[in-house]
PDB file of C-alpha atoms in Angstrom:
ATOM      1  CA  MET G 117      -6.995  26.756  11.895  1.00 68.00           C
ATOM      2  CA  GLU G 118      -2.958  26.582  14.572  1.00 75.00           C
ATOM      3  CA  GLN G 119      -4.396  22.211  15.019  1.00 82.00           C
ATOM      4  CA  GLU G 120      -4.934  22.064  11.190  1.00 82.00           C
ATOM      5  CA  ASN G 121      -1.480  23.954  10.305  1.00 88.00           C
ATOM      6  CA  LYS G 122       0.138  21.664  12.520  1.00 90.00           C
ATOM      7  CA  TYR G 123      -1.025  18.426  11.221  1.00 93.00           C
ATOM      8  CA  LYS G 124       0.148  20.026   8.259  1.00 94.00           C
ATOM      9  CA  LYS G 125       3.615  20.172   8.915  1.00 95.00           C
ATOM     10  CA  LEU G 126       4.149  17.507  10.331  1.00 96.00           C
ATOM     11  CA  PHE G 127       2.326  16.066   6.996  1.00 97.00           C
ATOM     12  CA  ILE G 128       5.464  18.146   5.529  1.00 96.00           C
ATOM     13  CA  THR G 129       7.682  16.105   7.764  1.00 97.00           C
ATOM     14  CA  TYR G 130       6.430  13.411   7.375  1.00 97.00           C
ATOM     15  CA  ILE G 131       7.289  13.669   2.992  1.00 97.00           C
ATOM     16  CA  ALA G 132      10.284  15.233   3.838  1.00 97.00           C
ATOM     17  CA  ILE G 133      11.496  12.929   5.773  1.00 96.00           C
ATOM     18  CA  THR G 134      10.572   9.367   3.040  1.00 95.00           C
ATOM     19  CA  PHE G 135      11.453  10.825   0.380  1.00 95.00           C
ATOM     20  CA  GLY G 136      14.476  13.216   1.481  1.00 95.00           C
ATOM     21  CA  VAL G 137      16.502   9.558   2.711  1.00 93.00           C
ATOM     22  CA  CYS G 138      14.868   7.244   0.140  1.00 91.00           C
ATOM     23  CA  TRP G 139      15.478   9.386  -2.991  1.00 92.00           C
ATOM     24  CA  GLY G 140      19.117  10.469  -1.341  1.00 93.00           C
ATOM     25  CA  ILE G 141      20.597   7.518  -1.046  1.00 91.00           C
ATOM     26  CA  CYS G 142      19.009   6.715  -5.540  1.00 89.00           C
ATOM     27  CA  LEU G 143      20.924   9.811  -5.764  1.00 90.00           C
ATOM     28  CA  LEU G 144      24.325   8.849  -3.413  1.00 91.00           C
ATOM     29  CA  TYR G 145      24.423   6.544  -5.486  1.00 89.00           C
ATOM     30  CA  VAL G 146      23.788   7.964  -9.599  1.00 87.00           C
ATOM     31  CA  ILE G 147      26.503  10.433  -7.833  1.00 91.00           C
ATOM     32  CA  PHE G 148      28.859   8.468  -5.992  1.00 91.00           C
ATOM     33  CA  HIS G 149      28.470   5.247  -7.952  1.00 87.00           C
ATOM     34  CA  ASP G 150      31.747   3.705  -7.276  1.00 89.00           C
ATOM     35  CA  VAL G 151      32.529   5.238  -3.720  1.00 91.00           C
ATOM     36  CA  MET G 152      28.500   4.145  -2.712  1.00 90.00           C
ATOM     37  CA  VAL G 153      28.970   0.412  -4.168  1.00 89.00           C
ATOM     38  CA  SER G 154      32.569  -0.324  -2.543  1.00 90.00           C
ATOM     39  CA  ALA G 155      30.888   0.920   0.969  1.00 87.00           C
ATOM     40  CA  PHE G 156      28.013  -0.642   0.494  1.00 88.00           C
ATOM     41  CA  GLY G 157      27.604  -2.938  -1.775  1.00 86.00           C
ATOM     42  CA  GLU G 158      24.808  -2.554  -5.007  1.00 85.00           C
ATOM     43  CA  MET G 159      21.678  -1.537  -5.243  1.00 81.00           C
ATOM     44  CA  THR G 160      19.849  -4.873  -3.788  1.00 78.00           C
ATOM     45  CA  LEU G 161      17.621  -6.043  -0.569  1.00 73.00           C
ATOM     46  CA  THR G 162      20.702  -6.901   0.625  1.00 79.00           C
ATOM     47  CA  ASN G 163      21.772  -3.468   1.079  1.00 85.00           C
ATOM     48  CA  PRO G 164      21.292  -2.273   4.513  1.00 87.00           C
ATOM     49  CA  LEU G 165      21.183   1.707   3.232  1.00 89.00           C
ATOM     50  CA  ILE G 166      18.488  -0.005   0.844  1.00 85.00           C
ATOM     51  CA  ASN G 167      16.341  -1.552   3.601  1.00 85.00           C
ATOM     52  CA  ILE G 168      16.547   1.760   5.437  1.00 88.00           C
ATOM     53  CA  ALA G 169      14.927   3.628   2.345  1.00 88.00           C
ATOM     54  CA  LEU G 170      12.757   1.612   1.573  1.00 86.00           C
ATOM     55  CA  ASN G 171      10.974   1.473   5.564  1.00 89.00           C
ATOM     56  CA  MET G 172      11.238   4.767   6.176  1.00 93.00           C
ATOM     57  CA  PRO G 173       7.568   5.429   5.481  1.00 94.00           C
ATOM     58  CA  GLY G 174       7.315   3.333   7.896  1.00 92.00           C
ATOM     59  CA  ILE G 175       9.557   5.025  10.111  1.00 93.00           C
ATOM     60  CA  ALA G 176       8.777   8.672   9.404  1.00 95.00           C
ATOM     61  CA  GLY G 177       5.171   7.688   9.839  1.00 94.00           C
ATOM     62  CA  LEU G 178       6.002   5.599  14.275  1.00 94.00           C
ATOM     63  CA  PHE G 179       8.296   8.794  14.117  1.00 95.00           C
ATOM     64  CA  ILE G 180       5.425  11.612  13.189  1.00 96.00           C
ATOM     65  CA  TYR G 181       3.454   9.514  15.587  1.00 95.00           C
ATOM     66  CA  PHE G 182       6.077  10.044  18.285  1.00 95.00           C
ATOM     67  CA  LEU G 183       5.946  14.324  17.715  1.00 94.00           C
ATOM     68  CA  TYR G 184       1.819  14.327  17.086  1.00 94.00           C
ATOM     69  CA  ASP G 185       1.833  12.573  21.221  1.00 91.00           C
ATOM     70  CA  GLY G 186       4.929  11.729  22.857  1.00 93.00           C
ATOM     71  CA  ALA G 187       5.128   8.165  23.761  1.00 93.00           C
ATOM     72  CA  LYS G 188       1.580   7.730  24.315  1.00 93.00           C
ATOM     73  CA  GLY G 189       0.717   8.857  20.626  1.00 92.00           C
ATOM     74  CA  LEU G 190       2.588   6.121  19.404  1.00 92.00           C
ATOM     75  CA  LYS G 191       1.597   3.529  22.010  1.00 93.00           C
ATOM     76  CA  ASN G 192      -1.793   4.914  20.425  1.00 93.00           C
ATOM     77  CA  TYR G 193      -1.097   4.074  16.840  1.00 94.00           C
ATOM     78  CA  LEU G 194       1.042   1.539  17.484  1.00 92.00           C
ATOM     79  CA  LYS G 195      -2.467  -0.056  19.672  1.00 93.00           C
ATOM     80  CA  THR G 196      -4.596  -0.017  16.214  1.00 92.00           C
ATOM     81  CA  LEU G 197      -2.278  -3.141  14.086  1.00 92.00           C
ATOM     82  CA  ILE G 198      -4.262  -5.224  16.958  1.00 92.00           C
ATOM     83  CA  PRO G 199      -7.459  -6.360  14.996  1.00 93.00           C
ATOM     84  CA  ARG G 200     -10.607  -5.769  16.221  1.00 93.00           C
ATOM     85  CA  LYS G 201     -13.145  -8.866  16.949  1.00 94.00           C
ATOM     86  CA  LYS G 202     -15.610  -7.233  14.527  1.00 94.00           C
ATOM     87  CA  ASP G 203     -13.107  -7.366  12.590  1.00 95.00           C
ATOM     88  CA  LEU G 204     -11.415 -10.355  11.901  1.00 96.00           C
ATOM     89  CA  ILE G 205     -14.282 -11.501   9.018  1.00 96.00           C
ATOM     90  CA  TRP G 206     -12.975  -9.112   7.025  1.00 96.00           C
ATOM     91  CA  PHE G 207     -10.032 -11.889   6.349  1.00 96.00           C
ATOM     92  CA  PRO G 208     -11.311 -14.331   5.417  1.00 96.00           C
ATOM     93  CA  ILE G 209     -12.853 -11.909   2.620  1.00 96.00           C
ATOM     94  CA  ILE G 210     -10.333 -10.743   1.506  1.00 96.00           C
ATOM     95  CA  ALA G 211      -8.867 -13.837   1.169  1.00 94.00           C
ATOM     96  CA  VAL G 212     -11.440 -15.181  -0.929  1.00 96.00           C
ATOM     97  CA  VAL G 213     -11.860 -11.209  -2.589  1.00 96.00           C
ATOM     98  CA  MET G 214      -7.653 -11.402  -3.971  1.00 94.00           C
ATOM     99  CA  THR G 215      -7.780 -14.891  -4.934  1.00 93.00           C
ATOM    100  CA  LEU G 216     -10.672 -14.495  -7.205  1.00 95.00           C
ATOM    101  CA  TYR G 217      -8.773 -11.442  -9.205  1.00 96.00           C
ATOM    102  CA  ILE G 218      -5.597 -13.331  -9.213  1.00 95.00           C
ATOM    103  CA  PHE G 219      -6.437 -16.277 -11.027  1.00 94.00           C
ATOM    104  CA  ALA G 220      -9.176 -13.999 -13.136  1.00 97.00           C
ATOM    105  CA  VAL G 221      -6.259 -11.657 -14.565  1.00 96.00           C
ATOM    106  CA  ARG G 222      -5.240 -14.903 -15.387  1.00 95.00           C
ATOM    107  CA  TYR G 223      -8.505 -16.411 -17.506  1.00 96.00           C
ATOM    108  CA  VAL G 224      -8.816 -12.133 -18.638  1.00 97.00           C
ATOM    109  CA  CYS G 225      -4.635 -12.884 -19.614  1.00 96.00           C
ATOM    110  CA  ILE G 226      -6.533 -15.632 -22.095  1.00 96.00           C
ATOM    111  CA  LEU G 227      -9.622 -14.364 -23.523  1.00 96.00           C
ATOM    112  CA  PHE G 228      -7.428 -11.262 -25.000  1.00 94.00           C
ATOM    113  CA  HIS G 229      -4.083 -13.780 -26.296  1.00 93.00           C
ATOM    114  CA  VAL G 230      -1.562 -12.233 -23.648  1.00 94.00           C
ATOM    115  CA  ASP G 231       0.616 -14.398 -23.165  1.00 93.00           C
ATOM    116  CA  VAL G 232       0.461 -16.321 -19.157  1.00 94.00           C
ATOM    117  CA  PRO G 233       2.744 -19.087 -17.995  1.00 92.00           C
ATOM    118  CA  GLU G 234       2.225 -22.644 -18.345  1.00 89.00           C
ATOM    119  CA  MET G 235       0.702 -24.054 -15.183  1.00 85.00           C
ATOM    120  CA  THR G 236       3.589 -26.588 -13.287  1.00 86.00           C
ATOM    121  CA  TYR G 237       3.168 -26.108  -9.650  1.00 85.00           C
ATOM    122  CA  THR G 238       1.321 -28.728  -8.117  1.00 84.00           C
ATOM    123  CA  PRO G 239      -1.127 -27.762  -5.404  1.00 83.00           C
ATOM    124  CA  ALA G 240       1.590 -28.060  -3.201  1.00 85.00           C
ATOM    125  CA  LYS G 241       4.007 -26.436  -4.587  1.00 85.00           C
ATOM    126  CA  MET G 242       1.071 -23.441  -5.058  1.00 81.00           C
ATOM    127  CA  PHE G 243       0.782 -24.156  -1.724  1.00 82.00           C
ATOM    128  CA  HIS G 244       4.181 -23.298  -1.227  1.00 83.00           C
ATOM    129  CA  VAL G 245       4.829 -20.289  -2.964  1.00 82.00           C
ATOM    130  CA  PHE G 246       2.756 -18.687  -1.447  1.00 78.00           C
ATOM    131  CA  LEU G 247       2.846 -19.051   2.281  1.00 78.00           C
ATOM    132  CA  GLY G 248       6.742 -18.301   0.805  1.00 77.00           C
ATOM    133  CA  ASN G 249       5.401 -15.024  -0.467  1.00 73.00           C
ATOM    134  CA  PHE G 250       3.794 -14.420   3.346  1.00 69.00           C
ATOM    135  CA  PHE G 251       7.180 -13.850   4.144  1.00 67.00           C
ATOM    136  CA  GLY G 252       9.183 -12.140   1.404  1.00 64.00           C
ATOM    137  CA  GLU G 253       6.045  -9.317   1.780  1.00 64.00           C
ATOM    138  CA  THR G 254       6.399  -8.645   5.230  1.00 63.00           C
ATOM    139  CA  GLY G 255       9.139  -6.589   4.556  1.00 65.00           C
ATOM    140  CA  MET G 256       5.416  -3.740   3.249  1.00 75.00           C
ATOM    141  CA  ILE G 257       4.658  -3.647   7.232  1.00 77.00           C
ATOM    142  CA  GLY G 258       7.150  -1.432   7.003  1.00 77.00           C
ATOM    143  CA  GLN G 259       5.257   0.746   4.240  1.00 82.00           C
ATOM    144  CA  CYS G 260       2.438   0.182   5.049  1.00 86.00           C
ATOM    145  CA  CYS G 261       2.437   1.591   8.734  1.00 89.00           C
ATOM    146  CA  GLY G 262       3.043   4.918   6.649  1.00 93.00           C
ATOM    147  CA  TRP G 263       0.865   5.599   4.060  1.00 95.00           C
ATOM    148  CA  PHE G 264      -1.777   3.329   5.432  1.00 95.00           C
ATOM    149  CA  GLY G 265      -1.055   4.143   8.969  1.00 94.00           C
ATOM    150  CA  PHE G 266      -0.823   7.760   8.507  1.00 96.00           C
ATOM    151  CA  LEU G 267      -0.931   9.289   5.261  1.00 97.00           C
ATOM    152  CA  LEU G 268      -4.420   8.113   4.258  1.00 97.00           C
ATOM    153  CA  PRO G 269      -5.943   8.958   7.580  1.00 96.00           C
ATOM    154  CA  TYR G 270      -4.260  12.409   7.528  1.00 96.00           C
ATOM    155  CA  LEU G 271      -5.590  12.750   4.105  1.00 97.00           C
ATOM    156  CA  GLN G 272      -8.940  11.408   4.418  1.00 96.00           C
ATOM    157  CA  ALA G 273      -9.443  14.513   7.542  1.00 95.00           C
ATOM    158  CA  LYS G 274      -8.347  16.800   5.042  1.00 94.00           C
ATOM    159  CA  TYR G 275     -10.523  16.972   1.868  1.00 95.00           C
ATOM    160  CA  LYS G 276     -13.280  14.426   4.280  1.00 94.00           C
ATOM    161  CA  ASN G 277     -13.489  12.454   0.996  1.00 95.00           C
ATOM    162  CA  GLY G 278     -12.046   9.134   1.288  1.00 95.00           C
ATOM    163  CA  VAL G 279     -11.527   8.355  -2.814  1.00 96.00           C
ATOM    164  CA  LYS G 280      -9.993  11.169  -3.369  1.00 97.00           C
ATOM    165  CA  ALA G 281      -7.965  10.658   0.223  1.00 97.00           C
ATOM    166  CA  GLY G 282      -7.008   6.982  -0.764  1.00 97.00           C
ATOM    167  CA  LEU G 283      -6.318   7.733  -4.793  1.00 97.00           C
ATOM    168  CA  LEU G 284      -3.567  10.276  -3.754  1.00 97.00           C
ATOM    169  CA  THR G 285      -2.252   7.749  -0.916  1.00 97.00           C
ATOM    170  CA  GLY G 286      -1.701   5.230  -3.768  1.00 96.00           C
ATOM    171  CA  PHE G 287       0.044   7.755  -6.395  1.00 97.00           C
ATOM    172  CA  TRP G 288       2.601   9.038  -2.433  1.00 96.00           C
ATOM    173  CA  PHE G 289       3.020   5.638  -2.382  1.00 94.00           C
ATOM    174  CA  ALA G 290       4.208   5.040  -6.503  1.00 93.00           C
ATOM    175  CA  LEU G 291       6.140   8.707  -6.337  1.00 94.00           C
ATOM    176  CA  PHE G 292       8.169   7.262  -3.616  1.00 93.00           C
ATOM    177  CA  LEU G 293       8.323   3.969  -5.402  1.00 88.00           C
ATOM    178  CA  ALA G 294       9.576   5.416  -9.008  1.00 87.00           C
ATOM    179  CA  PRO G 295      13.542   4.959  -7.908  1.00 84.00           C
ATOM    180  CA  GLY G 296      12.850   1.401  -8.314  1.00 76.00           C
ATOM    181  CA  TYR G 297      11.488   1.638 -11.862  1.00 74.00           C
ATOM    182  CA  VAL G 298      13.275   4.615 -13.370  1.00 70.00           C
ATOM    183  CA  PHE G 299      17.159   3.045 -12.073  1.00 67.00           C
ATOM    184  CA  SER G 300      16.533  -0.955 -12.994  1.00 62.00           C
ATOM    185  CA  SER G 301      16.562  -0.951 -16.312  1.00 53.00           C
ATOM    186  CA  PHE G 302      14.531   0.148 -18.907  1.00 50.00           C
ATOM    187  CA  GLU G 303      11.723  -2.090 -19.529  1.00 54.00           C
ATOM    188  CA  THR G 304      10.722  -1.924 -15.285  1.00 56.00           C
ATOM    189  CA  ALA G 305      10.797   1.477 -16.544  1.00 52.00           C
ATOM    190  CA  THR G 306       8.312   1.630 -19.210  1.00 59.00           C
ATOM    191  CA  ALA G 307       6.291  -0.107 -17.297  1.00 81.00           C
ATOM    192  CA  TYR G 308       5.944   2.798 -14.308  1.00 86.00           C
ATOM    193  CA  PRO G 309       2.646   4.339 -15.459  1.00 89.00           C
ATOM    194  CA  SER G 310       1.099   1.614 -15.175  1.00 91.00           C
ATOM    195  CA  TYR G 311       1.974   0.974 -11.695  1.00 90.00           C
ATOM    196  CA  VAL G 312       0.716   3.928 -10.596  1.00 94.00           C
ATOM    197  CA  ALA G 313      -2.396   2.892 -12.073  1.00 95.00           C
ATOM    198  CA  GLN G 314      -2.174  -0.081 -10.824  1.00 94.00           C
ATOM    199  CA  MET G 315      -1.198   1.600  -6.734  1.00 94.00           C
ATOM    200  CA  MET G 316      -3.669   4.505  -6.325  1.00 96.00           C
ATOM    201  CA  LEU G 317      -6.954   1.715  -7.791  1.00 96.00           C
ATOM    202  CA  LEU G 318      -5.889  -1.181  -5.261  1.00 94.00           C
ATOM    203  CA  SER G 319      -4.662   1.909  -2.310  1.00 96.00           C
ATOM    204  CA  VAL G 320      -8.646   2.911  -2.937  1.00 97.00           C
ATOM    205  CA  CYS G 321     -10.329  -0.339  -2.385  1.00 96.00           C
ATOM    206  CA  ILE G 322      -8.895  -1.264   0.130  1.00 95.00           C
ATOM    207  CA  SER G 323      -9.133   2.353   2.011  1.00 96.00           C
ATOM    208  CA  PHE G 324     -12.966   0.777   1.840  1.00 97.00           C
ATOM    209  CA  VAL G 325     -11.616  -1.393   3.584  1.00 96.00           C
ATOM    210  CA  LEU G 326      -9.268  -0.325   6.292  1.00 96.00           C
ATOM    211  CA  ASN G 327     -11.934   2.737   7.293  1.00 96.00           C
ATOM    212  CA  GLU G 328     -14.031  -0.300   8.214  1.00 95.00           C
ATOM    213  CA  THR G 329     -10.967  -1.748  10.570  1.00 95.00           C
ATOM    214  CA  GLY G 330     -10.045   1.403  12.389  1.00 93.00           C
ATOM    215  CA  CYS G 331      -6.987   1.751   9.922  1.00 94.00           C
ATOM    216  CA  ASN G 332      -5.382  -1.557  10.818  1.00 94.00           C
ATOM    217  CA  VAL G 333      -2.686  -1.573   7.563  1.00 93.00           C
ATOM    218  CA  LEU G 334      -2.674  -5.385   8.411  1.00 92.00           C
ATOM    219  CA  PHE G 335      -6.054  -5.788   6.184  1.00 94.00           C
ATOM    220  CA  PHE G 336      -3.732  -4.381   3.673  1.00 92.00           C
ATOM    221  CA  LEU G 337      -0.170  -6.098   4.117  1.00 91.00           C
ATOM    222  CA  PHE G 338      -3.213  -9.274   2.955  1.00 91.00           C
ATOM    223  CA  ALA G 339      -4.243  -7.360   0.613  1.00 92.00           C
ATOM    224  CA  PHE G 340      -1.019  -6.859  -1.108  1.00 89.00           C
ATOM    225  CA  TRP G 341       1.039 -10.529  -0.515  1.00 88.00           C
ATOM    226  CA  ILE G 342      -1.528 -11.643  -1.962  1.00 90.00           C
ATOM    227  CA  ALA G 343      -2.267 -10.127  -5.365  1.00 89.00           C
ATOM    228  CA  ALA G 344       1.431 -10.416  -5.270  1.00 86.00           C
ATOM    229  CA  THR G 345       1.767 -13.929  -5.590  1.00 89.00           C
ATOM    230  CA  GLY G 346       0.327 -14.141  -9.140  1.00 87.00           C
ATOM    231  CA  SER G 347       3.006 -14.460 -10.582  1.00 85.00           C
ATOM    232  CA  LYS G 348       4.962 -16.624  -8.106  1.00 86.00           C
ATOM    233  CA  LEU G 349       2.139 -19.293  -9.019  1.00 88.00           C
ATOM    234  CA  GLN G 350       3.126 -19.045 -12.645  1.00 86.00           C
ATOM    235  CA  LEU G 351      -0.448 -17.867 -13.087  1.00 91.00           C
ATOM    236  CA  TYR G 352       0.193 -14.676 -14.890  1.00 92.00           C
ATOM    237  CA  TYR G 353       3.974 -13.265 -16.131  1.00 90.00           C
ATOM    238  CA  PHE G 354       4.670  -9.162 -14.342  1.00 84.00           C
ATOM    239  CA  VAL G 355       4.407  -7.249 -17.864  1.00 85.00           C
ATOM    240  CA  PRO G 356       2.894  -4.140 -19.491  1.00 88.00           C
ATOM    241  CA  LYS G 357      -0.429  -5.775 -20.711  1.00 91.00           C
ATOM    242  CA  THR G 358      -0.591  -7.928 -18.241  1.00 93.00           C
ATOM    243  CA  GLN G 359      -0.454  -4.837 -15.823  1.00 93.00           C
ATOM    244  CA  LEU G 360      -3.078  -3.360 -18.385  1.00 94.00           C
ATOM    245  CA  VAL G 361      -5.297  -5.921 -17.191  1.00 96.00           C
ATOM    246  CA  GLN G 362      -5.488  -5.754 -14.110  1.00 95.00           C
ATOM    247  CA  ILE G 363      -6.041  -1.450 -14.027  1.00 96.00           C
ATOM    248  CA  GLY G 364      -9.169  -3.025 -15.452  1.00 97.00           C
ATOM    249  CA  LEU G 365      -9.558  -5.341 -12.915  1.00 97.00           C
ATOM    250  CA  PHE G 366      -9.514  -2.737 -10.254  1.00 97.00           C
ATOM    251  CA  ILE G 367     -11.303  -0.876 -12.248  1.00 97.00           C
ATOM    252  CA  VAL G 368     -14.311  -3.163 -11.960  1.00 97.00           C
ATOM    253  CA  LEU G 369     -13.091  -4.238  -8.662  1.00 97.00           C
ATOM    254  CA  PHE G 370     -13.208  -0.312  -7.180  1.00 97.00           C
ATOM    255  CA  ALA G 371     -16.873   0.470  -9.036  1.00 97.00           C
ATOM    256  CA  ILE G 372     -18.947  -2.224  -7.304  1.00 96.00           C
ATOM    257  CA  MET G 373     -17.146  -1.066  -3.893  1.00 96.00           C
ATOM    258  CA  TYR G 374     -18.514   2.176  -4.340  1.00 96.00           C
ATOM    259  CA  PHE G 375     -21.512   1.695  -4.895  1.00 96.00           C
ATOM    260  CA  ALA G 376     -21.970  -1.187  -2.230  1.00 95.00           C
ATOM    261  CA  PHE G 377     -20.465   1.467   0.974  1.00 95.00           C
ATOM    262  CA  LYS G 378     -21.830   4.460  -0.498  1.00 93.00           C
ATOM    263  CA  LYS G 379     -25.445   2.122   0.099  1.00 93.00           C
ATOM    264  CA  LYS G 380     -24.073   1.470   3.655  1.00 93.00           C
ATOM    265  CA  ASN G 381     -22.926   4.131   4.879  1.00 92.00           C
ATOM    266  CA  GLU G 382     -26.383   6.010   3.293  1.00 90.00           C
ATOM    267  CA  GLY G 383     -27.424   9.589   4.831  1.00 89.00           C
ATOM    268  CA  LYS G 384     -23.919   9.207   7.063  1.00 92.00           C
ATOM    269  CA  LYS G 385     -21.170  12.267   7.079  1.00 91.00           C
ATOM    270  CA  PRO G 386     -18.031  11.593   6.191  1.00 89.00           C
ATOM    271  CA  GLU G 387     -16.679  11.408   9.836  1.00 87.00           C
ATOM    272  CA  GLU G 388     -19.129   8.641  10.718  1.00 90.00           C
ATOM    273  CA  ILE G 389     -17.337   6.683   8.199  1.00 93.00           C
ATOM    274  CA  LEU G 390     -14.203   7.946   7.415  1.00 95.00           C
ATOM    275  CA  GLN G 391     -10.776   7.182   9.710  1.00 95.00           C
ATOM    276  CA  ILE G 392      -8.917  10.162   9.973  1.00 94.00           C
ATOM    277  CA  PHE G 393      -6.093  11.819  11.495  1.00 93.00           C
ATOM    278  CA  PRO G 394      -5.519  11.639  14.314  1.00 91.00           C
ATOM    279  CA  ASP G 395      -8.589  10.847  15.904  1.00 91.00           C
ATOM    280  CA  PHE G 396      -8.744   7.468  15.029  1.00 91.00           C
ATOM    281  CA  ILE G 397      -5.906   6.807  17.168  1.00 89.00           C
ATOM    282  CA  GLU G 398      -7.173   8.541  19.729  1.00 82.00           C
ATOM    283  CA  LYS G 399     -10.717   6.186  19.366  1.00 71.00           C
ATOM    284  CA  GLY G 400      -8.215   2.835  19.280  1.00 53.00           C
ATOM    285  CA  ALA G 401      -7.226   3.945  22.742  1.00 44.00           C
ATOM    286  CA  ARG G 402      -9.987   3.791  24.539  1.00 41.00           C
TER     287      ARG G 402
END
């Protein structure tokens, strides 16, 4: 019980820091807009405060591992970012699955008469955009280290249920980003509920992979990079109707992964399947 309370305090600390800093900055912009803009600029990615806010999940996650076991805890967690040789096969698997997904979104949109852009890019241009988006999404590493490096394994330890933990991780992730949707425009605000569903489904799908790969968050980053490239490749517009198509495809993907991994892990206890906090960093240290 004492250990459980200790881990619960770490969870509360993580949520308090992550949301406190990010939502606090947003609130300051609402209350003291002119002063904040004059001092730091508009709420764009060039604003240092916005960069700190967006990376706060990762900063808080690393801080939690330091609180847990000092420099040793931090070092053991960082070791999980080094892919194990046996896990490398997941990179081409993810590449194939997510590439099929972004093209499936386009053709399902066409099937249901959802507007899609005309594809004018040459294969060379598409490859250039594809690689360019990789560098554009590297900032997500700051998000991943918190949500999937700490919160997911913590929730899996708490509930002993990977599906529940994956869905809740996606919910917390989407909730954290709510100010960006609400403050941007009415259109993005109305699309936010669908975004929550998308993030929850993506999170629970990738949790199956993370439980196979020592909870290495680079695998989530790789999947997210490809998934986020679809609209940039002129495959579809990121609009509410397209989001519904994406949600439907994620549900199909989840069903396939759920039954595949259920069969693979038949007869095993949750502790043998799930990457749980803090055991997974201790295993990675050996």
